[in-house]
Amino acid sequence: MRKLSGWIAAAVAGLLLAGAAPAGAAFSDVRPGSWYEADVAAMVEAGALKGYPDGTFRPGNEITAAEFVAVAARLAGLPKGQGQTGHWAAGELQAALEAGWYDWDELPPTGEGFNRPIPRQLAVKVLMWALLPEVRGDYNTESAKISDFPALSGRYYEPVLAAYAAGVARGGPDGAFRPLDGLSRAEACALFRRALDRARGELPPARPSPEPTAPQPVEARQGGVSENGWLEVRGTQLCNEAGRPVVLRGMSSHGLQWYGQFASEGAIAATGAYGANVFRAAMYTAEGGWLSQREAMEARVAAAVDGAVRNDMYVIIDWHILSDGNPMAHVDEAADFFARMAERYRDVPNVIYEICNEPNGNVSWSGDVKPYAERVVSAIRAKSPRAVVLIGSPTWSQDVHLAAADPVEGTNLMYTLHFYAGTHGKALRDRVDGALAKGLPIFVSEWGTSRADGSGGVFLEEARVWLDFLDARGISWCNWSLCDKNETSAALRPGAPAGGPWTDAHLTQSGKFVFSRFAP
Ligand code: IDC
């Protein structure tokens, strides 16, 4: 656990006192003996939240986004930032945004969502980031506690599982989390109080990750396109044009709409200098991506493809569905997009198509993802008969067992498996072995050294186990992500030059480790 800041320590001291105080007595509408009486008292005592001038606390009112984030910032001792509006909490909100507690699209700094009730999934994410950033939850154990788990959008999966694991979030009587509903001021007090209780010292210390040794650019990169030509899938193995096994290793971009500058020719070449022979261009559909700015996103994809081609590297065009969890939602657009790409790159052996990053939520393999894949694969095959196509699966491309039981008809098809070393372990590796045994070709088109939310850790020991496992099976991979965002999964430190080249000082712990694993 990170060291308690002075603020948390003070707040915790306040909490301890609060247990003995005549809790809530000061507010006309906080009933003595109510379930939340002690929670409200503790938060008021800690200086995190106040009542109203008329002597009420209004425990049943929904808490706004600004109020919730401001309380979290106060409890975590986060210094105020430079607000972009005159809103009373603009400084706290800006600081929280910059600290990576949430993204701009979840709560834009321009303020339109500040006074709206905060959705429960976002509240839990902010809370966990602020007070318990090291906690993780096991997917199987925690998701089973949440009766409406499929209603959760992918980006909240990890903090919500962590909050359940920590005992901070608890389901209602029906076991539902209701991710999109708001929460009352009383409920917010209870959440904060439980998180502070947990932060007070009951957590096991975070395991320190070993400091990786500095990778060196390699002299002559093996395994470029000029050497291997068109790829083909034989059995479960990716092979080159001569039928010899080949392994691709490299970086995935972050969202091209946010960090497109790191998908430039210079950046791609810089990873090649460390031995990478593939690059993945992650073109988000939602979250401000292709669906809202098609031309701009396609121009970035084209720049990445051209940059990879000029560097003799393979390149994956990734239709990065994420918050739009069912690929069927935009199947017509996807078929049209891939038909155009396959036409454009029909003679270019470098290009690999990844047709749906991570189906998630209420999707099924046989009812949604497989029919989607059949439609899009045939659109690609009409133009490009031999390019490798990568197919995702439900549960953020982890359900390879479902694909193995009912694979898509065709040649040169592979199935993606995504993992994050801080979240996924042996159970998912066993699933890979099961799928391979059934003859399913696997490509790890995205993995991270962090938890599944892109943060936490880094978990280099766990990552090492995973990469050794993949190496032993000749499985190719791309690491999330080549950008300088302030999150542990990023390979570059904030401010690293977008066009490369980089020195050791530009690489994060994750970047050093990952770059050192490109070359065999
Ligand atoms: C994450 C980014 C993070 C961003 C979030 C939402 O790291 O900065 O705020 O997406 O867009 C995936 C997704 C990938 C996620 C990544 C980490 O494919 O888009 O990136 N992840 O959460 N699947 C599992 C983890």
PDB file of C-alpha atoms and ligand atoms in Angstrom, residues 103 125 155 254 258 284 287 320 322 357-358 396 418 420 446 451-454 480 485 487 489, ligand 1:
ATOM      1  CA  ASP A 103     -10.962  10.308 -18.411  1.00  0.00           C
ATOM      2  CA  LYS A 125     -13.680   4.064 -10.080  1.00  0.00           C
ATOM      3  CA  ARG A 155     -13.731   0.358 -18.447  1.00  0.00           C
ATOM      4  CA  HIS A 254      -3.211   3.605 -27.443  1.00  0.00           C
ATOM      5  CA  TRP A 258      -5.992  10.412 -28.166  1.00  0.00           C
ATOM      6  CA  TYR A 284     -11.476   3.013 -31.315  1.00  0.00           C
ATOM      7  CA  GLU A 287     -15.169   7.158 -27.259  1.00  0.00           C
ATOM      8  CA  HIS A 320     -11.298  -1.251 -31.406  1.00  0.00           C
ATOM      9  CA  LEU A 322     -14.828  -1.369 -26.247  1.00  0.00           C
ATOM     10  CA  ASN A 357     -11.058  -5.738 -30.301  1.00  0.00           C
ATOM     11  CA  GLU A 358     -13.078  -6.847 -27.288  1.00  0.00           C
ATOM     12  CA  TRP A 396     -13.029  -8.830 -23.579  1.00  0.00           C
ATOM     13  CA  HIS A 418      -6.208 -10.557 -24.281  1.00  0.00           C
ATOM     14  CA  TYR A 420      -3.472  -8.105 -18.180  1.00  0.00           C
ATOM     15  CA  GLU A 446      -3.256  -6.998 -26.667  1.00  0.00           C
ATOM     16  CA  ARG A 451      -4.296  -4.552 -14.165  1.00  0.00           C
ATOM     17  CA  ALA A 452      -7.083  -4.805 -16.717  1.00  0.00           C
ATOM     18  CA  ASP A 453      -7.973  -1.142 -16.238  1.00  0.00           C
ATOM     19  CA  GLY A 454      -4.586  -0.136 -17.671  1.00  0.00           C
ATOM     20  CA  TRP A 480      -0.729  -2.141 -24.594  1.00  0.00           C
ATOM     21  CA  LYS A 485      -0.173   8.562 -20.697  1.00  0.00           C
ATOM     22  CA  GLU A 487      -0.862   5.006 -16.447  1.00  0.00           C
ATOM     23  CA  SER A 489       0.563   0.122 -18.824  1.00  0.00           C
TER      24      SER A 489
HETATM   25  C1  IDC B   1      -7.756   1.721 -21.727  1.00  0.00           C
HETATM   26  C2  IDC B   1      -6.695   2.793 -21.672  1.00  0.00           C
HETATM   27  C3  IDC B   1      -7.185   3.924 -20.825  1.00  0.00           C
HETATM   28  C4  IDC B   1      -8.527   4.389 -21.363  1.00  0.00           C
HETATM   29  C5  IDC B   1      -9.512   3.236 -21.412  1.00  0.00           C
HETATM   30  C6  IDC B   1     -10.860   3.609 -21.995  1.00  0.00           C
HETATM   31  O1  IDC B   1      -5.505   2.226 -21.155  1.00  0.00           O
HETATM   32  O2  IDC B   1      -6.236   4.977 -20.852  1.00  0.00           O
HETATM   33  O3  IDC B   1      -9.046   5.364 -20.496  1.00  0.00           O
HETATM   34  O4  IDC B   1      -8.962   2.218 -22.220  1.00  0.00           O
HETATM   35  O5  IDC B   1     -10.783   3.945 -23.323  1.00  0.00           O
HETATM   36  C7  IDC B   1      -8.564  -3.137 -22.818  1.00  0.00           C
HETATM   37  C8  IDC B   1      -8.902  -2.301 -23.988  1.00  0.00           C
HETATM   38  C9  IDC B   1      -8.106  -1.022 -23.976  1.00  0.00           C
HETATM   39  C10 IDC B   1      -7.962  -0.493 -22.568  1.00  0.00           C
HETATM   40  C11 IDC B   1      -7.098  -1.489 -21.811  1.00  0.00           C
HETATM   41  C12 IDC B   1      -6.749  -1.065 -20.396  1.00  0.00           C
HETATM   42  O6  IDC B   1      -8.731  -2.983 -25.222  1.00  0.00           O
HETATM   43  O7  IDC B   1      -8.789  -0.100 -24.795  1.00  0.00           O
HETATM   44  O8  IDC B   1      -7.301   0.734 -22.620  1.00  0.00           O
HETATM   45  N1  IDC B   1      -7.798  -2.758 -21.789  1.00  0.00           N
HETATM   46  O9  IDC B   1      -7.892  -0.872 -19.645  1.00  0.00           O
HETATM   47  N2  IDC B   1      -8.978  -4.354 -22.591  1.00  0.00           N
HETATM   48  C13 IDC B   1      -8.528  -4.758 -21.396  1.00  0.00           C
HETATM   49  C14 IDC B   1      -7.765  -3.735 -20.858  1.00  0.00           C
END
